[in-house]
PDB file of N, CA and C in Angstrom:
ATOM      1  N   MET A   4      77.576 145.062  -5.668  1.00 83.00           N
ATOM      2  CA  MET A   4      78.585 146.222  -5.858  1.00 83.00           C
ATOM      3  C   MET A   4      77.343 147.403  -6.497  1.00 83.00           C
ATOM      4  N   ASN A   5      76.850 148.041  -6.148  1.00 91.00           N
ATOM      5  CA  ASN A   5      76.004 148.911  -6.721  1.00 91.00           C
ATOM      6  C   ASN A   5      77.180 150.081  -7.205  1.00 91.00           C
ATOM      7  N   HIS A   6      75.996 150.512  -8.485  1.00 93.00           N
ATOM      8  CA  HIS A   6      76.775 151.431  -9.458  1.00 93.00           C
ATOM      9  C   HIS A   6      77.646 152.679  -8.614  1.00 93.00           C
ATOM     10  N   ARG A   7      77.295 152.967  -7.945  1.00 93.00           N
ATOM     11  CA  ARG A   7      78.580 154.085  -6.782  1.00 93.00           C
ATOM     12  C   ARG A   7      79.225 153.292  -6.581  1.00 93.00           C
ATOM     13  N   HIS A   8      79.139 152.410  -5.896  1.00 94.00           N
ATOM     14  CA  HIS A   8      80.644 151.623  -5.647  1.00 94.00           C
ATOM     15  C   HIS A   8      81.673 151.313  -6.746  1.00 94.00           C
ATOM     16  N   ARG A   9      81.144 151.061  -7.748  1.00 93.00           N
ATOM     17  CA  ARG A   9      81.628 150.483  -8.872  1.00 93.00           C
ATOM     18  C   ARG A   9      82.533 151.982  -9.796  1.00 93.00           C
ATOM     19  N   LYS A  10      81.923 152.914  -9.621  1.00 94.00           N
ATOM     20  CA  LYS A  10      82.424 154.638  -9.997  1.00 94.00           C
ATOM     21  C   LYS A  10      83.251 154.540  -9.182  1.00 94.00           C
ATOM     22  N   VAL A  11      83.634 154.785  -7.915  1.00 94.00           N
ATOM     23  CA  VAL A  11      84.519 154.534  -7.090  1.00 94.00           C
ATOM     24  C   VAL A  11      86.021 153.499  -7.296  1.00 94.00           C
ATOM     25  N   LEU A  12      85.672 152.421  -7.687  1.00 95.00           N
ATOM     26  CA  LEU A  12      86.553 151.237  -7.904  1.00 95.00           C
ATOM     27  C   LEU A  12      86.971 151.611  -9.604  1.00 95.00           C
ATOM     28  N   HIS A  13      86.413 152.272 -10.098  1.00 95.00           N
ATOM     29  CA  HIS A  13      87.166 152.869 -11.410  1.00 95.00           C
ATOM     30  C   HIS A  13      88.073 153.650 -11.141  1.00 95.00           C
ATOM     31  N   GLY A  14      87.409 154.815 -10.674  1.00 94.00           N
ATOM     32  CA  GLY A  14      88.078 156.400 -10.366  1.00 94.00           C
ATOM     33  C   GLY A  14      89.585 155.486  -9.472  1.00 94.00           C
ATOM     34  N   ILE A  15      89.874 154.656  -8.740  1.00 94.00           N
ATOM     35  CA  ILE A  15      90.988 154.644  -8.141  1.00 94.00           C
ATOM     36  C   ILE A  15      92.056 154.196  -9.165  1.00 94.00           C
ATOM     37  N   PHE A  16      91.074 153.311 -10.406  1.00 94.00           N
ATOM     38  CA  PHE A  16      92.309 152.891 -11.249  1.00 94.00           C
ATOM     39  C   PHE A  16      92.148 153.579 -11.998  1.00 94.00           C
ATOM     40  N   SER A  17      91.948 154.761 -12.458  1.00 94.00           N
ATOM     41  CA  SER A  17      91.304 155.649 -13.506  1.00 94.00           C
ATOM     42  C   SER A  17      92.863 156.080 -14.101  1.00 94.00           C
ATOM     43  N   HIS A  18      92.915 156.907 -15.372  1.00 91.00           N
ATOM     44  CA  HIS A  18      94.250 157.432 -15.858  1.00 91.00           C
ATOM     45  C   HIS A  18      93.929 158.445 -16.554  1.00 91.00           C
ATOM     46  N   PRO A  19      94.058 159.946 -16.146  1.00 91.00           N
ATOM     47  CA  PRO A  19      95.233 160.065 -15.101  1.00 91.00           C
ATOM     48  C   PRO A  19      94.734 159.764 -14.405  1.00 91.00           C
ATOM     49  N   LEU A  20      95.347 160.028 -12.539  1.00 90.00           N
ATOM     50  CA  LEU A  20      95.328 159.824 -11.236  1.00 90.00           C
ATOM     51  C   LEU A  20      94.232 160.630 -10.661  1.00 90.00           C
ATOM     52  N   ASN A  21      93.117 159.992 -10.265  1.00 87.00           N
ATOM     53  CA  ASN A  21      91.943 160.573  -9.403  1.00 87.00           C
ATOM     54  C   ASN A  21      92.236 161.260  -8.144  1.00 87.00           C
ATOM     55  N   HIS A  22      92.249 162.383  -8.022  1.00 85.00           N
ATOM     56  CA  HIS A  22      92.595 163.118  -7.065  1.00 85.00           C
ATOM     57  C   HIS A  22      91.374 163.561  -6.136  1.00 85.00           C
ATOM     58  N   ASN A  23      90.262 162.975  -6.672  1.00 88.00           N
ATOM     59  CA  ASN A  23      88.880 163.924  -5.909  1.00 88.00           C
ATOM     60  C   ASN A  23      87.688 162.923  -5.106  1.00 88.00           C
ATOM     61  N   LEU A  24      88.674 161.810  -4.525  1.00 91.00           N
ATOM     62  CA  LEU A  24      88.028 160.327  -4.283  1.00 91.00           C
ATOM     63  C   LEU A  24      87.880 160.696  -2.715  1.00 91.00           C
ATOM     64  N   ASP A  25      86.377 160.520  -2.676  1.00 92.00           N
ATOM     65  CA  ASP A  25      86.196 160.781  -1.029  1.00 92.00           C
ATOM     66  C   ASP A  25      86.527 159.365  -0.241  1.00 92.00           C
ATOM     67  N   PRO A  26      86.876 159.510   1.050  1.00 91.00           N
ATOM     68  CA  PRO A  26      87.679 158.540   1.703  1.00 91.00           C
ATOM     69  C   PRO A  26      86.145 157.633   2.518  1.00 91.00           C
ATOM     70  N   ARG A  27      85.171 158.052   2.608  1.00 92.00           N
ATOM     71  CA  ARG A  27      84.326 157.198   2.946  1.00 92.00           C
ATOM     72  C   ARG A  27      83.691 156.269   2.290  1.00 92.00           C
ATOM     73  N   ALA A  28      83.721 156.659   1.048  1.00 94.00           N
ATOM     74  CA  ALA A  28      83.525 156.011  -0.373  1.00 94.00           C
ATOM     75  C   ALA A  28      84.540 154.940  -0.444  1.00 94.00           C
ATOM     76  N   VAL A  29      85.854 155.324  -0.389  1.00 93.00           N
ATOM     77  CA  VAL A  29      86.952 154.452  -0.698  1.00 93.00           C
ATOM     78  C   VAL A  29      86.791 153.354   0.480  1.00 93.00           C
ATOM     79  N   GLU A  30      86.341 153.755   1.674  1.00 93.00           N
ATOM     80  CA  GLU A  30      86.359 152.646   3.288  1.00 93.00           C
ATOM     81  C   GLU A  30      84.928 151.513   2.572  1.00 93.00           C
ATOM     82  N   HIS A  31      83.624 152.176   1.805  1.00 95.00           N
ATOM     83  CA  HIS A  31      82.927 151.173   1.512  1.00 95.00           C
ATOM     84  C   HIS A  31      82.993 150.272   0.302  1.00 95.00           C
ATOM     85  N   VAL A  32      83.898 150.726  -0.347  1.00 95.00           N
ATOM     86  CA  VAL A  32      83.968 149.595  -1.910  1.00 95.00           C
ATOM     87  C   VAL A  32      85.288 148.899  -1.093  1.00 95.00           C
ATOM     88  N   LEU A  33      86.024 148.981  -0.097  1.00 95.00           N
ATOM     89  CA  LEU A  33      87.034 148.076   0.406  1.00 95.00           C
ATOM     90  C   LEU A  33      85.733 146.962   0.873  1.00 95.00           C
ATOM     91  N   GLU A  34      85.353 147.576   1.726  1.00 95.00           N
ATOM     92  CA  GLU A  34      84.446 146.472   2.289  1.00 95.00           C
ATOM     93  C   GLU A  34      83.331 145.558   1.583  1.00 95.00           C
ATOM     94  N   GLU A  35      83.369 146.198   0.404  1.00 94.00           N
ATOM     95  CA  GLU A  35      82.225 145.556  -0.380  1.00 94.00           C
ATOM     96  C   GLU A  35      83.235 144.707  -1.140  1.00 94.00           C
ATOM     97  N   LEU A  36      84.437 144.869  -0.979  1.00 94.00           N
ATOM     98  CA  LEU A  36      85.461 144.077  -2.023  1.00 94.00           C
ATOM     99  C   LEU A  36      85.475 142.413  -0.886  1.00 94.00           C
ATOM    100  N   GLY A  37      85.300 143.226   0.401  1.00 94.00           N
ATOM    101  CA  GLY A  37      85.432 141.798   1.221  1.00 94.00           C
ATOM    102  C   GLY A  37      86.912 142.225   2.405  1.00 94.00           C
ATOM    103  N   ALA A  38      86.963 143.450   2.299  1.00 95.00           N
ATOM    104  CA  ALA A  38      88.239 143.670   2.850  1.00 95.00           C
ATOM    105  C   ALA A  38      88.153 143.677   4.384  1.00 95.00           C
ATOM    106  N   GLU A  39      89.183 143.517   5.322  1.00 96.00           N
ATOM    107  CA  GLU A  39      88.789 143.584   6.928  1.00 96.00           C
ATOM    108  C   GLU A  39      89.658 144.786   7.071  1.00 96.00           C
ATOM    109  N   LEU A  40      88.622 146.225   7.799  1.00 95.00           N
ATOM    110  CA  LEU A  40      88.946 147.241   8.246  1.00 95.00           C
ATOM    111  C   LEU A  40      89.183 147.581   9.565  1.00 95.00           C
ATOM    112  N   SER A  41      90.376 148.438   9.888  1.00 94.00           N
ATOM    113  CA  SER A  41      90.107 148.555  10.892  1.00 94.00           C
ATOM    114  C   SER A  41      91.216 150.344  11.467  1.00 94.00           C
ATOM    115  N   HIS A  42      90.560 150.534  12.026  1.00 90.00           N
ATOM    116  CA  HIS A  42      90.953 151.866  12.562  1.00 90.00           C
ATOM    117  C   HIS A  42      92.155 152.192  13.333  1.00 90.00           C
ATOM    118  N   THR A  43      93.115 152.606  12.955  1.00 87.00           N
ATOM    119  CA  THR A  43      94.285 152.836  13.638  1.00 87.00           C
ATOM    120  C   THR A  43      94.525 153.967  14.250  1.00 87.00           C
ATOM    121  N   GLY A  44      95.611 154.503  15.170  1.00 79.00           N
ATOM    122  CA  GLY A  44      95.432 156.154  15.430  1.00 79.00           C
ATOM    123  C   GLY A  44      95.985 157.151  14.435  1.00 79.00           C
ATOM    124  N   HIS A  45      95.329 158.156  14.461  1.00 80.00           N
ATOM    125  CA  HIS A  45      95.826 159.169  13.793  1.00 80.00           C
ATOM    126  C   HIS A  45      95.583 159.232  12.203  1.00 80.00           C
ATOM    127  N   GLY A  46      94.465 158.524  12.396  1.00 77.00           N
ATOM    128  CA  GLY A  46      93.383 158.595  10.982  1.00 77.00           C
ATOM    129  C   GLY A  46      94.114 157.325   9.769  1.00 77.00           C
ATOM    130  N   ALA A  47      94.325 156.634  10.456  1.00 88.00           N
ATOM    131  CA  ALA A  47      95.284 156.098   9.231  1.00 88.00           C
ATOM    132  C   ALA A  47      94.084 154.601   9.711  1.00 88.00           C
ATOM    133  N   LEU A  48      93.937 153.929   8.403  1.00 90.00           N
ATOM    134  CA  LEU A  48      93.349 152.573   8.392  1.00 90.00           C
ATOM    135  C   LEU A  48      94.333 151.415   7.458  1.00 90.00           C
ATOM    136  N   ALA A  49      94.008 150.600   8.182  1.00 94.00           N
ATOM    137  CA  ALA A  49      94.714 149.187   8.102  1.00 94.00           C
ATOM    138  C   ALA A  49      93.370 148.561   7.368  1.00 94.00           C
ATOM    139  N   VAL A  50      93.984 147.453   6.345  1.00 95.00           N
ATOM    140  CA  VAL A  50      93.204 147.191   5.366  1.00 95.00           C
ATOM    141  C   VAL A  50      94.006 145.589   4.982  1.00 95.00           C
ATOM    142  N   LYS A  51      93.191 144.392   5.194  1.00 96.00           N
ATOM    143  CA  LYS A  51      93.401 143.119   5.093  1.00 96.00           C
ATOM    144  C   LYS A  51      92.388 142.625   3.794  1.00 96.00           C
ATOM    145  N   LEU A  52      92.782 142.351   2.403  1.00 94.00           N
ATOM    146  CA  LEU A  52      91.931 142.227   1.538  1.00 94.00           C
ATOM    147  C   LEU A  52      92.960 140.880   0.918  1.00 94.00           C
ATOM    148  N   GLY A  53      92.235 139.965   0.981  1.00 91.00           N
ATOM    149  CA  GLY A  53      92.662 138.619   1.353  1.00 91.00           C
ATOM    150  C   GLY A  53      94.315 138.279   1.568  1.00 91.00           C
ATOM    151  N   GLU A  54      94.810 137.889   1.030  1.00 93.00           N
ATOM    152  CA  GLU A  54      96.307 137.884   1.964  1.00 93.00           C
ATOM    153  C   GLU A  54      97.095 139.309   1.532  1.00 93.00           C
ATOM    154  N   GLU A  55      96.334 140.253   1.237  1.00 93.00           N
ATOM    155  CA  GLU A  55      97.290 141.173   1.086  1.00 93.00           C
ATOM    156  C   GLU A  55      97.221 142.142   1.935  1.00 93.00           C
ATOM    157  N   ARG A  56      97.997 142.663   3.023  1.00 95.00           N
ATOM    158  CA  ARG A  56      97.497 144.054   3.769  1.00 95.00           C
ATOM    159  C   ARG A  56      97.695 145.602   3.237  1.00 95.00           C
ATOM    160  N   GLY A  57      97.818 146.203   4.225  1.00 93.00           N
ATOM    161  CA  GLY A  57      98.215 147.971   3.592  1.00 93.00           C
ATOM    162  C   GLY A  57      97.721 148.385   4.808  1.00 93.00           C
ATOM    163  N   SER A  58      98.155 149.683   4.697  1.00 92.00           N
ATOM    164  CA  SER A  58      98.110 150.871   6.296  1.00 92.00           C
ATOM    165  C   SER A  58      98.242 152.272   5.041  1.00 92.00           C
ATOM    166  N   PHE A  59      96.838 152.765   5.307  1.00 90.00           N
ATOM    167  CA  PHE A  59      96.267 154.253   4.610  1.00 90.00           C
ATOM    168  C   PHE A  59      95.697 155.434   5.637  1.00 90.00           C
ATOM    169  N   HIS A  60      96.358 156.589   5.176  1.00 88.00           N
ATOM    170  CA  HIS A  60      96.053 157.774   5.439  1.00 88.00           C
ATOM    171  C   HIS A  60      95.088 157.967   5.060  1.00 88.00           C
ATOM    172  N   LEU A  61      93.725 158.099   4.794  1.00 81.00           N
ATOM    173  CA  LEU A  61      92.463 158.472   4.055  1.00 81.00           C
ATOM    174  C   LEU A  61      91.999 160.272   4.620  1.00 81.00           C
ATOM    175  N   GLY A  62      92.475 160.460   5.356  1.00 76.00           N
ATOM    176  CA  GLY A  62      91.917 161.744   5.954  1.00 76.00           C
ATOM    177  C   GLY A  62      91.169 162.237   5.829  1.00 76.00           C
ATOM    178  N   SER A  63      90.098 163.525   6.287  1.00 76.00           N
ATOM    179  CA  SER A  63      88.973 163.979   5.625  1.00 76.00           C
ATOM    180  C   SER A  63      88.348 164.329   4.709  1.00 76.00           C
ATOM    181  N   GLY A  64      89.625 164.943   3.705  1.00 83.00           N
ATOM    182  CA  GLY A  64      89.264 165.681   2.399  1.00 83.00           C
ATOM    183  C   GLY A  64      89.184 164.111   1.530  1.00 83.00           C
ATOM    184  N   SER A  65      89.701 164.767   0.657  1.00 86.00           N
ATOM    185  CA  SER A  65      89.308 163.684  -0.283  1.00 86.00           C
ATOM    186  C   SER A  65      91.486 162.644  -0.342  1.00 86.00           C
ATOM    187  N   VAL A  66      91.359 161.703  -1.191  1.00 88.00           N
ATOM    188  CA  VAL A  66      92.522 160.677  -0.739  1.00 88.00           C
ATOM    189  C   VAL A  66      93.114 161.295  -1.689  1.00 88.00           C
ATOM    190  N   GLY A  67      94.291 161.089  -1.083  1.00 87.00           N
ATOM    191  CA  GLY A  67      95.777 162.016  -1.845  1.00 87.00           C
ATOM    192  C   GLY A  67      96.071 160.578  -2.819  1.00 87.00           C
ATOM    193  N   GLY A  68      97.301 161.195  -3.764  1.00 89.00           N
ATOM    194  CA  GLY A  68      97.736 160.795  -5.062  1.00 89.00           C
ATOM    195  C   GLY A  68      98.756 159.258  -4.880  1.00 89.00           C
ATOM    196  N   ASP A  69      99.521 159.878  -3.610  1.00 90.00           N
ATOM    197  CA  ASP A  69     100.324 158.588  -3.017  1.00 90.00           C
ATOM    198  C   ASP A  69      98.960 157.683  -2.363  1.00 90.00           C
ATOM    199  N   GLU A  70      98.272 157.974  -1.954  1.00 91.00           N
ATOM    200  CA  GLU A  70      97.525 156.828  -1.624  1.00 91.00           C
ATOM    201  C   GLU A  70      96.574 156.115  -2.316  1.00 91.00           C
ATOM    202  N   VAL A  71      95.944 156.919  -3.427  1.00 92.00           N
ATOM    203  CA  VAL A  71      95.472 155.999  -4.737  1.00 92.00           C
ATOM    204  C   VAL A  71      96.372 155.122  -5.718  1.00 92.00           C
ATOM    205  N   MET A  72      97.808 155.688  -5.206  1.00 94.00           N
ATOM    206  CA  MET A  72      98.246 154.213  -6.328  1.00 94.00           C
ATOM    207  C   MET A  72      98.791 153.160  -5.165  1.00 94.00           C
ATOM    208  N   ARG A  73      98.794 153.675  -3.893  1.00 94.00           N
ATOM    209  CA  ARG A  73      99.466 152.356  -3.241  1.00 94.00           C
ATOM    210  C   ARG A  73      97.446 151.298  -2.799  1.00 94.00           C
ATOM    211  N   LEU A  74      96.311 151.925  -2.979  1.00 94.00           N
ATOM    212  CA  LEU A  74      95.263 151.577  -3.228  1.00 94.00           C
ATOM    213  C   LEU A  74      95.326 150.464  -4.440  1.00 94.00           C
ATOM    214  N   ARG A  75      95.722 151.384  -5.297  1.00 94.00           N
ATOM    215  CA  ARG A  75      95.377 150.666  -6.609  1.00 94.00           C
ATOM    216  C   ARG A  75      96.217 149.206  -6.754  1.00 94.00           C
ATOM    217  N   LYS A  76      97.472 149.642  -6.328  1.00 95.00           N
ATOM    218  CA  LYS A  76      98.759 148.235  -6.144  1.00 95.00           C
ATOM    219  C   LYS A  76      97.974 147.038  -5.222  1.00 95.00           C
ATOM    220  N   LEU A  77      97.380 147.538  -4.055  1.00 95.00           N
ATOM    221  CA  LEU A  77      96.805 146.612  -3.156  1.00 95.00           C
ATOM    222  C   LEU A  77      95.675 145.659  -3.537  1.00 95.00           C
ATOM    223  N   ILE A  78      94.643 146.484  -4.576  1.00 95.00           N
ATOM    224  CA  ILE A  78      93.421 145.755  -4.890  1.00 95.00           C
ATOM    225  C   ILE A  78      93.873 145.032  -6.065  1.00 95.00           C
ATOM    226  N   ALA A  79      95.081 145.365  -6.757  1.00 95.00           N
ATOM    227  CA  ALA A  79      95.475 144.547  -7.872  1.00 95.00           C
ATOM    228  C   ALA A  79      96.088 143.484  -7.807  1.00 95.00           C
ATOM    229  N   ALA A  80      96.686 143.368  -6.476  1.00 95.00           N
ATOM    230  CA  ALA A  80      97.432 142.205  -5.836  1.00 95.00           C
ATOM    231  C   ALA A  80      96.425 141.338  -5.361  1.00 95.00           C
ATOM    232  N   ALA A  81      95.561 141.767  -5.000  1.00 94.00           N
ATOM    233  CA  ALA A  81      94.499 141.214  -4.187  1.00 94.00           C
ATOM    234  C   ALA A  81      93.648 139.822  -5.521  1.00 94.00           C
ATOM    235  N   GLY A  82      94.404 140.668  -6.739  1.00 93.00           N
ATOM    236  CA  GLY A  82      93.764 139.848  -7.748  1.00 93.00           C
ATOM    237  C   GLY A  82      92.194 140.269  -8.249  1.00 93.00           C
ATOM    238  N   VAL A  83      91.792 141.796  -7.980  1.00 92.00           N
ATOM    239  CA  VAL A  83      90.564 142.264  -8.122  1.00 92.00           C
ATOM    240  C   VAL A  83      90.840 143.025  -9.620  1.00 92.00           C
ATOM    241  N   GLU A  84      89.882 143.218 -10.649  1.00 92.00           N
ATOM    242  CA  GLU A  84      90.457 143.846 -11.979  1.00 92.00           C
ATOM    243  C   GLU A  84      89.001 144.024 -12.468  1.00 92.00           C
ATOM    244  N   PRO A  85      89.075 146.291 -12.203  1.00 91.00           N
ATOM    245  CA  PRO A  85      87.527 146.285 -12.295  1.00 91.00           C
ATOM    246  C   PRO A  85      86.720 146.228 -13.795  1.00 91.00           C
ATOM    247  N   GLU A  86      87.393 146.322 -14.511  1.00 90.00           N
ATOM    248  CA  GLU A  86      87.005 146.188 -15.959  1.00 90.00           C
ATOM    249  C   GLU A  86      86.528 144.443 -15.746  1.00 90.00           C
ATOM    250  N   ARG A  87      87.119 143.607 -15.598  1.00 88.00           N
ATOM    251  CA  ARG A  87      86.617 142.570 -16.036  1.00 88.00           C
ATOM    252  C   ARG A  87      85.573 141.823 -14.676  1.00 88.00           C
ATOM    253  N   ASP A  88      85.637 142.122 -13.462  1.00 85.00           N
ATOM    254  CA  ASP A  88      84.978 141.829 -12.029  1.00 85.00           C
ATOM    255  C   ASP A  88      83.611 142.513 -12.108  1.00 85.00           C
ATOM    256  N   TYR A  89      84.032 144.051 -12.026  1.00 85.00           N
ATOM    257  CA  TYR A  89      83.042 144.713 -11.734  1.00 85.00           C
ATOM    258  C   TYR A  89      82.792 145.980 -13.320  1.00 85.00           C
ATOM    259  N   PRO A  90      82.202 145.766 -14.450  1.00 88.00           N
ATOM    260  CA  PRO A  90      82.128 146.938 -15.372  1.00 88.00           C
ATOM    261  C   PRO A  90      81.459 147.494 -14.968  1.00 88.00           C
ATOM    262  N   LEU A  91      81.049 148.526 -15.257  1.00 83.00           N
ATOM    263  CA  LEU A  91      80.547 149.693 -15.844  1.00 83.00           C
ATOM    264  C   LEU A  91      78.839 149.656 -15.863  1.00 83.00           C
TER     265      LEU A  91
END
């Protein structure tokens, strides 16, 4: 995973919540983590990461706070810890 992707991954887990994440960058990070992605109707993105599944509306601007929290929970449930697995 390159440095840019690591920064986005750490941005998902940052406190306070980061409301300025690019949806395309988030998709690339999920791909780097090994997630299976499929675009469903109306801008939704279905994600399967390990045994965890989720559906997210990333939109075209920046990723919303609720979606960031749901992404954080999905990634953590899949066993990924950014500080341990992908340090900056």
